[in-house]
Short mmCIF file of C-alpha atoms in Angstrom, two decimals:
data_model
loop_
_atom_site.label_atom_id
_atom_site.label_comp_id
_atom_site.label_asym_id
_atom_site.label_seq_id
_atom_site.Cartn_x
_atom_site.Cartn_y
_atom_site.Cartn_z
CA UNK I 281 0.00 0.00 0.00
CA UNK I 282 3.03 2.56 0.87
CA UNK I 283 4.87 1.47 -2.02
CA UNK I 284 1.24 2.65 -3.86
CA UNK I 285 1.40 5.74 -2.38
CA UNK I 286 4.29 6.95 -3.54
CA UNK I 287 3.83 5.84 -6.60
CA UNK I 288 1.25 8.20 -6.73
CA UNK I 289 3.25 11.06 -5.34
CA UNK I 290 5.91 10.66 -7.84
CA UNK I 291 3.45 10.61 -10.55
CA UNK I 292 1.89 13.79 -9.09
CA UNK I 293 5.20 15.48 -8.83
CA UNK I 294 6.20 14.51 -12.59
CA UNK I 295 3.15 16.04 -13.87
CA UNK I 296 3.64 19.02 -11.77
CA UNK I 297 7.27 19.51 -13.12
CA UNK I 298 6.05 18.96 -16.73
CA UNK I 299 3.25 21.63 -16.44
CA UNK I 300 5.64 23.65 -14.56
CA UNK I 301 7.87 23.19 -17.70
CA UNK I 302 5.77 23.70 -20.11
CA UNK I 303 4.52 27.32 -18.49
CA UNK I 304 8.40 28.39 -18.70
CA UNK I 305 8.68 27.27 -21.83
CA UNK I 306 5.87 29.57 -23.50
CA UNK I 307 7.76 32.63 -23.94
CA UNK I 308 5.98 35.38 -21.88
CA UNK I 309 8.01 38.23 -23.75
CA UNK I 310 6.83 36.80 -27.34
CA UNK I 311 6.67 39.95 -29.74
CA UNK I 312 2.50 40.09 -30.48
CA UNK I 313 1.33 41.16 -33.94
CA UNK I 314 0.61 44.66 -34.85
CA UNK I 315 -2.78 45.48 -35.02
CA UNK I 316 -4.00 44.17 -31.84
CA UNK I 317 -7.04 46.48 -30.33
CA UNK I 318 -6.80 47.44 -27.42
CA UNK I 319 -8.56 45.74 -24.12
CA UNK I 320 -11.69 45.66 -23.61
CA UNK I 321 -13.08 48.49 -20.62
CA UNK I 322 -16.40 49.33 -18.71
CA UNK I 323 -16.05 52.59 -21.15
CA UNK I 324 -17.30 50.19 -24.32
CA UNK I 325 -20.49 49.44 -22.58
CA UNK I 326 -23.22 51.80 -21.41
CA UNK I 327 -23.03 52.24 -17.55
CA UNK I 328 -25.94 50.26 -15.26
CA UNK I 329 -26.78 51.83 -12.44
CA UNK I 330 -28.71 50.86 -9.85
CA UNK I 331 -32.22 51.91 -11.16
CA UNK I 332 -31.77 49.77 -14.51
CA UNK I 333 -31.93 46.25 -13.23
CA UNK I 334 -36.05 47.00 -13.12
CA UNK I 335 -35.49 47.62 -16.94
CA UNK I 336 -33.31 44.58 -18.08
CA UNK I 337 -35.83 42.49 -15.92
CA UNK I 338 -38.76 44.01 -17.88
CA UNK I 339 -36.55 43.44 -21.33
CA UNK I 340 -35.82 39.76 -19.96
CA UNK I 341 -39.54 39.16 -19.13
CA UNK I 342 -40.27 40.36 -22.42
CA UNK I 343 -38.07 39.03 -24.77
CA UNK I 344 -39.33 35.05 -23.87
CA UNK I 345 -42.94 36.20 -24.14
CA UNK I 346 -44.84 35.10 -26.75
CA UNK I 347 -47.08 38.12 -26.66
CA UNK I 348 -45.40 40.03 -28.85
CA UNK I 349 -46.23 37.71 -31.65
CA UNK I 350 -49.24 38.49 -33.77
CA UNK I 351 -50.23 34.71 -33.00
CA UNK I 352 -49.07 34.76 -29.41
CA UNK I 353 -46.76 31.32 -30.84
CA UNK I 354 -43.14 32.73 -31.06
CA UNK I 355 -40.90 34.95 -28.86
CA UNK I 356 -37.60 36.72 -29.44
CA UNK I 357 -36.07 34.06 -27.70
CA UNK I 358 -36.97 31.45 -29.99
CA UNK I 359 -34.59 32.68 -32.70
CA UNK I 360 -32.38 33.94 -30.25
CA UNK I 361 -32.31 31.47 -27.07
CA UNK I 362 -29.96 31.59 -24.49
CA UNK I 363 -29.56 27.94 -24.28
CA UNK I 364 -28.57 27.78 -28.07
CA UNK I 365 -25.98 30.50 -27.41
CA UNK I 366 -28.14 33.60 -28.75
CA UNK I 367 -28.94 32.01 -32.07
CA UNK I 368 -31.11 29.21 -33.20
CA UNK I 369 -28.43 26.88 -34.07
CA UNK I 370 -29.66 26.44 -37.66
CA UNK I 371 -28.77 27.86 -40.80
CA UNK I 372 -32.17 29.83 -41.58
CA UNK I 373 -34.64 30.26 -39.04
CA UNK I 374 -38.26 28.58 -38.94
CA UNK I 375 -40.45 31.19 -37.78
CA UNK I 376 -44.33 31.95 -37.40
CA UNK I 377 -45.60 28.68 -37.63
CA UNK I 378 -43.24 26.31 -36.58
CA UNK I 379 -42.63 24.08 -33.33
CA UNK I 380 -39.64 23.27 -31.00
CA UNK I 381 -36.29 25.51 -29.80
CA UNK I 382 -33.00 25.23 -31.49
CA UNK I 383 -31.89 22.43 -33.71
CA UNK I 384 -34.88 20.10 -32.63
CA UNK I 385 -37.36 23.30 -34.35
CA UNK I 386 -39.32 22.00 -37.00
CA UNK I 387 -41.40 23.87 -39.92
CA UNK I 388 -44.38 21.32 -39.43
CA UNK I 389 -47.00 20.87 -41.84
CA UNK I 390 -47.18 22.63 -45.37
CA UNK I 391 -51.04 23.97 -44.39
CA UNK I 392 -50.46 24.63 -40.32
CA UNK I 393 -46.74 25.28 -40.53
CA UNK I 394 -44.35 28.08 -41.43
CA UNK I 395 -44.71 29.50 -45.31
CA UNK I 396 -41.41 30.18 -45.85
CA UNK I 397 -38.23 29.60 -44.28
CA UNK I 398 -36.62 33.25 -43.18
CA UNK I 399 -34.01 34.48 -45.43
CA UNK I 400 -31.39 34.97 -43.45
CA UNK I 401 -29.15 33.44 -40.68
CA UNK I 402 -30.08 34.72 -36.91
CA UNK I 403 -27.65 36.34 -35.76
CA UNK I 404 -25.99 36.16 -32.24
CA UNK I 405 -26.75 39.00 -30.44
CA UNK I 406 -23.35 39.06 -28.33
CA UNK I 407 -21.57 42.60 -27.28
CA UNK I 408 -24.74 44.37 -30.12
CA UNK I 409 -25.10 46.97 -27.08
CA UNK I 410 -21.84 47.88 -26.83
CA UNK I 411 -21.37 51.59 -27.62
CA UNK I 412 -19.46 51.46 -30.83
CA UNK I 413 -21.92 49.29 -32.83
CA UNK I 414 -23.66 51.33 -35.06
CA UNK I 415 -25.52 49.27 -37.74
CA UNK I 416 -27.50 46.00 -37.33
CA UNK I 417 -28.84 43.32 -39.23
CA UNK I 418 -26.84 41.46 -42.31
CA UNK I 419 -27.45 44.43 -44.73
CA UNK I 420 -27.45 47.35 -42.46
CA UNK I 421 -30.66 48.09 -43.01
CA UNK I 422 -30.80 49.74 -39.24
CA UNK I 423 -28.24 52.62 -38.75
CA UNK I 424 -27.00 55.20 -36.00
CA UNK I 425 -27.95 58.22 -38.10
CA UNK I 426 -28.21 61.80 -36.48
CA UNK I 427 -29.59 63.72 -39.39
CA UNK I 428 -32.69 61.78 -39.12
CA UNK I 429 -35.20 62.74 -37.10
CA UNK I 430 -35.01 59.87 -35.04
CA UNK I 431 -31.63 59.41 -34.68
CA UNK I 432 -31.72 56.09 -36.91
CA UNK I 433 -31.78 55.08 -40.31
CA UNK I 434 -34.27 51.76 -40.39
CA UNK I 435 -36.76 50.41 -42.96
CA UNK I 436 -39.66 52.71 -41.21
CA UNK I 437 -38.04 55.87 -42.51
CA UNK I 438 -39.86 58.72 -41.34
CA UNK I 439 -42.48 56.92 -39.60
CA UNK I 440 -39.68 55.74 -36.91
CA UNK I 441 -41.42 56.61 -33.71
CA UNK I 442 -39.00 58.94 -31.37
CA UNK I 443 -37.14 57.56 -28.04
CA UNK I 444 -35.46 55.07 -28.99
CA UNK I 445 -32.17 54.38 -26.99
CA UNK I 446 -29.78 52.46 -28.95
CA UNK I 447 -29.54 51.10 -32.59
CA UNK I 448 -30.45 47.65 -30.93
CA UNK I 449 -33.39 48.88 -29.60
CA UNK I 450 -33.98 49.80 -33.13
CA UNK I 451 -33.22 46.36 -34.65
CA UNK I 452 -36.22 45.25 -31.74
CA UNK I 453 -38.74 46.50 -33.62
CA UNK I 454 -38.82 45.26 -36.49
CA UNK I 455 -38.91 41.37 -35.93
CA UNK I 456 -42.19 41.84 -34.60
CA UNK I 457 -43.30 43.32 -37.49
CA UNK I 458 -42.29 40.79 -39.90
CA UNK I 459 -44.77 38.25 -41.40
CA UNK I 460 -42.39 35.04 -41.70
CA UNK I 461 -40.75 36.37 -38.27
CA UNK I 462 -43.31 37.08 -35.63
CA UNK I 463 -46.42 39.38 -37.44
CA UNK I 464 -47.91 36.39 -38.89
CA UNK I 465 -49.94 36.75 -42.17
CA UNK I 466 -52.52 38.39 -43.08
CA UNK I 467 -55.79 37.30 -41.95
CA UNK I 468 -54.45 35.70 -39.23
CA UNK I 469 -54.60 38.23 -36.44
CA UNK I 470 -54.79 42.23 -36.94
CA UNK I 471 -50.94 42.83 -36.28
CA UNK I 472 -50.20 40.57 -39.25
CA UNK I 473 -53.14 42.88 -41.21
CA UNK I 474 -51.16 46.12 -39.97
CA UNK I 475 -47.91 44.83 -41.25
CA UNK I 476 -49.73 43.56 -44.58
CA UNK I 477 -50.51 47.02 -45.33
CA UNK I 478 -47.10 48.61 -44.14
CA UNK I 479 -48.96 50.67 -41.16
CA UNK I 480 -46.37 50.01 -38.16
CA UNK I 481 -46.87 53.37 -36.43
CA UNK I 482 -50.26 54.34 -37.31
CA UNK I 483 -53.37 54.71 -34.88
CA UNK I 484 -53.80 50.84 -35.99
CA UNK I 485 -50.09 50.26 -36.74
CA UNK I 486 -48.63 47.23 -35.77
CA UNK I 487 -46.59 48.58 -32.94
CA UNK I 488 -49.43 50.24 -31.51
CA UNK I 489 -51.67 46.93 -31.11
CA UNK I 490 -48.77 45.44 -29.31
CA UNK I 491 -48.56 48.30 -27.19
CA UNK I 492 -52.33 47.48 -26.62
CA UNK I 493 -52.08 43.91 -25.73
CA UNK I 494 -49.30 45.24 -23.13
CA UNK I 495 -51.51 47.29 -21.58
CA UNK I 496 -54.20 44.76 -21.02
CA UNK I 497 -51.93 42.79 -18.88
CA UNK I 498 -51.75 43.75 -15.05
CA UNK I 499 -48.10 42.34 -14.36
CA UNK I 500 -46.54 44.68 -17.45
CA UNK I 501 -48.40 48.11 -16.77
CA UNK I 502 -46.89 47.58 -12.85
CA UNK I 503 -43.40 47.05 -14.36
CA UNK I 504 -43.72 49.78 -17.37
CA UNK I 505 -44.74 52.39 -14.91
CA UNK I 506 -42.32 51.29 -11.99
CA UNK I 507 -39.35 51.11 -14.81
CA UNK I 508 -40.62 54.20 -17.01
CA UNK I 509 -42.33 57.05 -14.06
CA UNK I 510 -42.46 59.73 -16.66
CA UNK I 511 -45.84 57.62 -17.92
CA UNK I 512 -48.88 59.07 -16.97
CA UNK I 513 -50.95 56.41 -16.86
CA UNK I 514 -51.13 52.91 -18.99
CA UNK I 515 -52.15 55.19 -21.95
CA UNK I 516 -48.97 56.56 -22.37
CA UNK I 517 -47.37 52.81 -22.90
CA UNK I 518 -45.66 52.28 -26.14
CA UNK I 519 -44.29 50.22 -28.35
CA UNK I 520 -40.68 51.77 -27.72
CA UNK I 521 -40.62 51.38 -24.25
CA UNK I 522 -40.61 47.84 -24.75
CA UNK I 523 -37.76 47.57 -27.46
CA UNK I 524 -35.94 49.83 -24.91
CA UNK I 525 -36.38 47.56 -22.53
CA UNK I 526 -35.62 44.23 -24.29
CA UNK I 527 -32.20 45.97 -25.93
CA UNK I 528 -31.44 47.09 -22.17
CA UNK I 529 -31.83 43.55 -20.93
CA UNK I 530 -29.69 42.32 -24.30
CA UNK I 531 -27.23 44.65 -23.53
CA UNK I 532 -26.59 43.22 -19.87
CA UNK I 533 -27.25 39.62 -20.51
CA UNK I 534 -25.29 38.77 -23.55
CA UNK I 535 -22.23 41.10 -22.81
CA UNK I 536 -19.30 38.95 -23.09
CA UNK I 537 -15.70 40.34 -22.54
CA UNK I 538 -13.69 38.15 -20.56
CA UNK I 539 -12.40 35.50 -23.47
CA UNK I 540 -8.88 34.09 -23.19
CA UNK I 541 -8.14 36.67 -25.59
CA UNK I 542 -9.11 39.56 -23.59
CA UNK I 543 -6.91 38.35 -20.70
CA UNK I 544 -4.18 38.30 -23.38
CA UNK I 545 -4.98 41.92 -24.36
CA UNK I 546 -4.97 42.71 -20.84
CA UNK I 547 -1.48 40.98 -20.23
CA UNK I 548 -2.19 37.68 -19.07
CA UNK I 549 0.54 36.05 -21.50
CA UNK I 550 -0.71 32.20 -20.40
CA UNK I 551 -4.44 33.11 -20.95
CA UNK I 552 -4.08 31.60 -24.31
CA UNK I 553 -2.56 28.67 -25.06
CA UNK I 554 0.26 28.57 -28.14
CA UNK I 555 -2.01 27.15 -30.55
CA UNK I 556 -4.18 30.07 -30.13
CA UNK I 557 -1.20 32.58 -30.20
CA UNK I 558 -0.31 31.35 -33.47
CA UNK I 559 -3.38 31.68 -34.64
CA UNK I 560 -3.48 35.12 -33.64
CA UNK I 561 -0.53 36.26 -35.42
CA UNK I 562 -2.09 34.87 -38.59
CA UNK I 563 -4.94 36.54 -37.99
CA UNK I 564 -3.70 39.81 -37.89
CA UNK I 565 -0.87 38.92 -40.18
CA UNK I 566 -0.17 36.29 -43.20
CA UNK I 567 -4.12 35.23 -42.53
CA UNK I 568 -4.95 39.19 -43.24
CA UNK I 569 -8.57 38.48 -41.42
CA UNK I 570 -7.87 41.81 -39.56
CA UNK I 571 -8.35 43.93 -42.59
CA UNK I 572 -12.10 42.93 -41.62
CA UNK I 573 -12.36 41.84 -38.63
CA UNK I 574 -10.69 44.85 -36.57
CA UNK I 575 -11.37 47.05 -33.98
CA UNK I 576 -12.26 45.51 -30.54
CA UNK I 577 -15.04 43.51 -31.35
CA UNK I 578 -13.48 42.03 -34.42
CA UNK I 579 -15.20 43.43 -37.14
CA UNK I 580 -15.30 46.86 -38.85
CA UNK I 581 -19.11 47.39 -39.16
CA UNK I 582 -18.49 47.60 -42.96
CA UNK I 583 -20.05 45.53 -45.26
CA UNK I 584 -17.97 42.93 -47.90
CA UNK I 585 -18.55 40.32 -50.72
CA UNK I 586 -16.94 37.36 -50.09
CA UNK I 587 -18.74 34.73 -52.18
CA UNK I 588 -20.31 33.07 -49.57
CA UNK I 589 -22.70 30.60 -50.77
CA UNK I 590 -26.58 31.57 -50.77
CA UNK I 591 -29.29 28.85 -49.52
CA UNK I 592 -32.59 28.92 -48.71
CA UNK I 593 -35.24 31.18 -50.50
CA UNK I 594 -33.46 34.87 -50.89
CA UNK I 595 -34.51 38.42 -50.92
CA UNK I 596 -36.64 38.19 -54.60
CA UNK I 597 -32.75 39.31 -55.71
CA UNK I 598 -31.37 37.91 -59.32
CA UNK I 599 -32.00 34.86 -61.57
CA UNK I 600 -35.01 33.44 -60.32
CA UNK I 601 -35.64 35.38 -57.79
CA UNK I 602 -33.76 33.46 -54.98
CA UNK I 603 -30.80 35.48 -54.52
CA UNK I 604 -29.64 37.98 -51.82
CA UNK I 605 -28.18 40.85 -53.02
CA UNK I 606 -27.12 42.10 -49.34
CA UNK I 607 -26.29 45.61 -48.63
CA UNK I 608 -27.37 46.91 -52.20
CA UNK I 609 -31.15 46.07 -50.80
CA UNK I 610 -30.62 49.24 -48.64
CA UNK I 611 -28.30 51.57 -50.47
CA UNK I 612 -29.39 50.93 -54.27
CA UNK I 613 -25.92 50.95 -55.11
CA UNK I 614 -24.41 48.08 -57.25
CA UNK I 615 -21.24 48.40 -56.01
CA UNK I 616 -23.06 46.96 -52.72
CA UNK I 617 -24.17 43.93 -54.61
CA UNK I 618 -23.95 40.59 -52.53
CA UNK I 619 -22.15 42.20 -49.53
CA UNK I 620 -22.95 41.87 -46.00
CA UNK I 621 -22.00 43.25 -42.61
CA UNK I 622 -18.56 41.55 -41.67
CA UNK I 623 -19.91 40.16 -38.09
CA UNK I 624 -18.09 40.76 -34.81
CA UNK I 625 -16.63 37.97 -33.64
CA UNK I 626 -16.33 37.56 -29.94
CA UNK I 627 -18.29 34.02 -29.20
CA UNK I 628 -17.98 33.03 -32.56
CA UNK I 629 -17.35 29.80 -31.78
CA UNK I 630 -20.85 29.46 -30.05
CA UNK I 631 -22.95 31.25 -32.63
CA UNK I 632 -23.28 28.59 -35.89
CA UNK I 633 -23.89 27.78 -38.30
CA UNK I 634 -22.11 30.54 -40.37
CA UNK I 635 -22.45 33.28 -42.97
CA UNK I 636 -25.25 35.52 -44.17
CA UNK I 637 -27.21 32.26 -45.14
CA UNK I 638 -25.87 29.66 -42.83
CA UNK I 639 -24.14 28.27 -45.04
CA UNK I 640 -21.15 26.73 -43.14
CA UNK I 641 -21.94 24.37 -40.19
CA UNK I 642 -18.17 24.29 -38.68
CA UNK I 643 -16.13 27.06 -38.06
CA UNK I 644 -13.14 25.16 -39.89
CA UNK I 645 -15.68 24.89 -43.00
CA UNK I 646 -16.41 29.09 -42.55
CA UNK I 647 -12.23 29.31 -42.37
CA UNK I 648 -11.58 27.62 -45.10
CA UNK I 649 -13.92 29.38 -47.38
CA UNK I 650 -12.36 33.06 -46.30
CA UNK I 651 -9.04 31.60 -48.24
CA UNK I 652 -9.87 30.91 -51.61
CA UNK I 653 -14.22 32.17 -51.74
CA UNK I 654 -15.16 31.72 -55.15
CA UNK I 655 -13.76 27.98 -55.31
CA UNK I 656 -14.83 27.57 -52.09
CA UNK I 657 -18.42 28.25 -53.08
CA UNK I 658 -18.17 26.68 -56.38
CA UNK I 659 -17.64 23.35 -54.48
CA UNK I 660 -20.17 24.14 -51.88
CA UNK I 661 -21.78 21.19 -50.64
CA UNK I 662 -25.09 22.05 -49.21
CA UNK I 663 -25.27 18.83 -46.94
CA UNK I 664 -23.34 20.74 -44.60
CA UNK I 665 -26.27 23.38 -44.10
CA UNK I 666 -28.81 22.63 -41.02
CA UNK I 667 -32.38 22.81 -43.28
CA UNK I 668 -34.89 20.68 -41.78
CA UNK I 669 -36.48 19.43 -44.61
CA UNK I 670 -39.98 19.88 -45.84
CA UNK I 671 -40.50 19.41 -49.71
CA UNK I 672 -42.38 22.65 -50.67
CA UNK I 673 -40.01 24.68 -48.55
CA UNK I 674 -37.02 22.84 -50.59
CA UNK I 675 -38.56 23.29 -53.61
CA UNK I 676 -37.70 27.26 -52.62
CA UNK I 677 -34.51 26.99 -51.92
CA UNK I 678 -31.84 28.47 -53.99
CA UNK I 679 -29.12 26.28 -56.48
CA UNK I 680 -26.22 27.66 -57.74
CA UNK I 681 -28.39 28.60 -60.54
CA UNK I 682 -31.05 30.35 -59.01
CA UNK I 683 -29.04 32.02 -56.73
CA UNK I 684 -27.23 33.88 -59.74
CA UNK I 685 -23.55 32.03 -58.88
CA UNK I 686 -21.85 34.15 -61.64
CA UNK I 687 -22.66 37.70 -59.94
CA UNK I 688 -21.61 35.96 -56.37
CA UNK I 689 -18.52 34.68 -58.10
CA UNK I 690 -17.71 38.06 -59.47
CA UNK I 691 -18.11 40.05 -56.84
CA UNK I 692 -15.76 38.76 -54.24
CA UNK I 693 -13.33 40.92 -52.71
CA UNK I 694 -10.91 38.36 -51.31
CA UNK I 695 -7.67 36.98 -52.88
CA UNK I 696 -6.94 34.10 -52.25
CA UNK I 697 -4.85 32.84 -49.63
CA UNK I 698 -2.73 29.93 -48.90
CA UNK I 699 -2.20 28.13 -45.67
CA UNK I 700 -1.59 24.80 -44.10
CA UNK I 701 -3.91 22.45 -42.39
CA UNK I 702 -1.87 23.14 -39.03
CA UNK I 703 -2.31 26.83 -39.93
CA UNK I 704 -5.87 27.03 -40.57
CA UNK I 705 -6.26 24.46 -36.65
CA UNK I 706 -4.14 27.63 -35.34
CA UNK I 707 -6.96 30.22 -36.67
CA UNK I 708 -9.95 27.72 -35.13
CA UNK I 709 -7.62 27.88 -31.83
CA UNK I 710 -7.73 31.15 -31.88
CA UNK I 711 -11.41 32.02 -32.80
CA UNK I 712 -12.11 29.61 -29.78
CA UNK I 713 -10.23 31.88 -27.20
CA UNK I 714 -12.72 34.41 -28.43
CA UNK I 715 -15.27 32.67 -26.18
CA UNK I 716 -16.17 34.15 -23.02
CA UNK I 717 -16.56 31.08 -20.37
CA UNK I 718 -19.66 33.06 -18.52
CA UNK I 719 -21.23 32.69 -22.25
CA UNK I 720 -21.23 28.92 -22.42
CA UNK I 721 -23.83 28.55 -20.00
CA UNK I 722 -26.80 31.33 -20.15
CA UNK I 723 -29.81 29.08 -18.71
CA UNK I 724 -30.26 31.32 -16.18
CA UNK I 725 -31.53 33.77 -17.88
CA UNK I 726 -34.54 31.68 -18.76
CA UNK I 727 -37.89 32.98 -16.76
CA UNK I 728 -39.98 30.18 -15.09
CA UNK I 729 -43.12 32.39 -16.67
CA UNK I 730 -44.13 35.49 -18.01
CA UNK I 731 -46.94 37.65 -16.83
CA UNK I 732 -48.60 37.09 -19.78
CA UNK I 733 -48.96 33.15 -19.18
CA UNK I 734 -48.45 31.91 -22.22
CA UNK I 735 -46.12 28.95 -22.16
CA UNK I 736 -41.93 29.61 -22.18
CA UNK I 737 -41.79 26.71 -24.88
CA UNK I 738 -44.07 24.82 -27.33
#
């Protein structure tokens, strides 16, 4: 039994030495790349005080309530749940009309289920509160703008009611108000009529009904008029309040800025492993992903064609009518033809599948594509995608053809770019110490109810 025991002990104390070793032999004075941001601060984020935790409970409350759905079926946390990291965790959302959270979702039946598939990936909603983000949504259709009257540039144009806070508040109303999303369709409720017709502000508007339906309920006119006590009565509860409150509980929930790479930036030389060092000197160097990706949340905000593959059924864009043509949508500018908002970065890892379209379903796959697009896409295999099937919603879905490949082809920005396999594991590595740990696990943001009563899932 002794002779066991220090067995054990001298194993234990071999390990020890080699870890030991292993610290002193990662240099701790390596030269880092240029172009590193700088840390992350408090000063990126707006400041919560005290009185704002009413608020981000109201925005949490909310944001899993089905209530703001025209057919009380379908939450912003369905395409955006916690316990799927912020996204849906497939490549293009199922939304009015389908059943189930995350990857298990499903578009059910062609004559009870969802119409269409919606066009686009869901985003991760990660750092969007942070200060310096100024546009939102794959085209940048919603825009910090201070010539317009309200501050933002979003599809509403004029009719963009006052008040809002932030450019995500912004982005919250408009989901809502999107048939496929969470309006419905017409005939189905009198939101999804409102939206039919384009009213969104009006008397009858879409936002306004909502605003209604808010008011009806005891629980929210308490918390709108303990969180908001300029409101004179219930009356006075709108629409915006309640996108200001769901981007204030955003903003505070899904803030994530302690990765192994920020305790690099901050000078924590083992927070990263070497793997992920490497990989970090080839992505701001030979790799040249910086050139997009910069800044401190890893992205410039600007907007870039890079080939990536389109599925699913489009914007009405080119051949066929399946195609995306990306930021020209807003701008009317071919030049803007098939690009898209480069996405920030931190939790990337977490937030798949990948691209405008959801395309990719690994983050090698996504890699790989950035070095050489146009043959990348030309070899696209599409059983990579996550699509649950349903055969009229497949018979929408874009091909190479329908999808005008040609203009995708041409319009890519990238050159290609050559690297190893043990290269391109060094750039995963180091898109993995993007993650923030306290982002891994969110379930606790998920209410037991909402004063509404409608059910947190199907």
């Amino acid at each position: 039994m002794l002779r066991v025991f220090l067995l054990g002990i001298a194993f234990a104390l071999a390990a020890a030495a080699a870890w030991a070793e292993s610290r002193v032999a990662q240099p701790t004075d390596e030269i880092r790349p240029a172009g590193l941001p700088p840390p992350l601060t408090a000063e990126d984020f707006p400041i919560l005080g005290p009185d704002d935790h009413a608020r981000i409970e109201l925005g949490r409350l909310l944001f899993f309530d089905k209530v703001l759905s025209g057919n009380l079926n379908i939450a912003c946390a369905t395409c955006h749940h916690p316990l799927a990291h912020t996204t849906d965790g497939l490549s293009l959302p199922l939304g009015e009309g389908a059943a189930g959270l995350g990857v298990t979702r499903h578009p059910g039946n062609a004559f009870t289920g969802v119409q269409n598939r919606v066009a686009r990936n869901s985003p991760g909603l990660f750092n969007l509160g942070a200060k310096s983000v100024t546009v939102l949504f794959h085209d940048g259709r919603v825009e910090r703008d201070p010539s317009h009257p309200a501050g933002f540039r979003s599809p509403a144009g004029d009719k963009l009611p006052p008040g809002l806070d932030s450019v995500l508040a912004v982005q919250a109303m408009f989901p809502v108000a999107t048939a496929d999303e969470m309006a419905g369709h017409p005939g189905e409720n009198s939101i999804a009529s409102a939206v039919a017709t384009g009213d969104l502000a009006g008397e009858n508007g879409a936002w306004t009904l909502l605003a209604d339906r808010l008011r009806t309920i005891p629980a929210y006119v308490d918390l709108f008029m303990k969180v908001y006590p300029a409101l004179a009565g219930p009356n006075d509860i709108t629409f915006v309040h309640a996108a200001n409150a769901i981007a204030g509980f955003e903003t505070a929930a899904f803030r994530a800025d302690n990765s192994p790479f920020d305790r690099w930036l901050r000078g924590d030389a083992f927070a990263m492993d070497a793997e992920s060092r490497r990989g970090a000197r080839l992505f701001y160097g030979k790799a040249g992903c910086s050139t997009c990706h910069a800044g401190p949340f890893l992205s410039d905000q600007g907007f870039h064609a890079i080939a990536m593959p389109q599925i699913g059924p489009g914007k009405g864009d080119g051949t066929g009518g399946k195609g995306d043509f990306g930021r020209r949508r807003v701008t009317d500018l071919d030049a803007d033809r098939y690009r898209f908002r480069t996405p920030p970065l931190r939790n990337a890892a977490l937030t798949g599948p990948w691209g405008h379209s959801g395309a990719y379903g690994s983050l090698e796959a996504v890699v790989r594509h950035h070095l050489d697009p146009v043959a990348a896409a030309a070899n696209y295999d599409i059983g990579q995608a996550r699509l649950p099937d349903r055969a009229d919603l497949a018979a929408k879905d874009a091909d190479a053809d329908s999808s005008d490949w040609a203009g995708v082809a041409k319009a890519n920005e990238l050159s290609p770019i050559g690297l190893t396999d043990f290269e391109v594991a060094d750039l995963v590595a180091f898109l993995a110490a993007l993650t923030d740990p306290s982002s891994v696990d969110l379930s606790h943001l998920v209410p037991s109810e909402v004063p509404s009563g409608l059910p947190i899932y199907d």
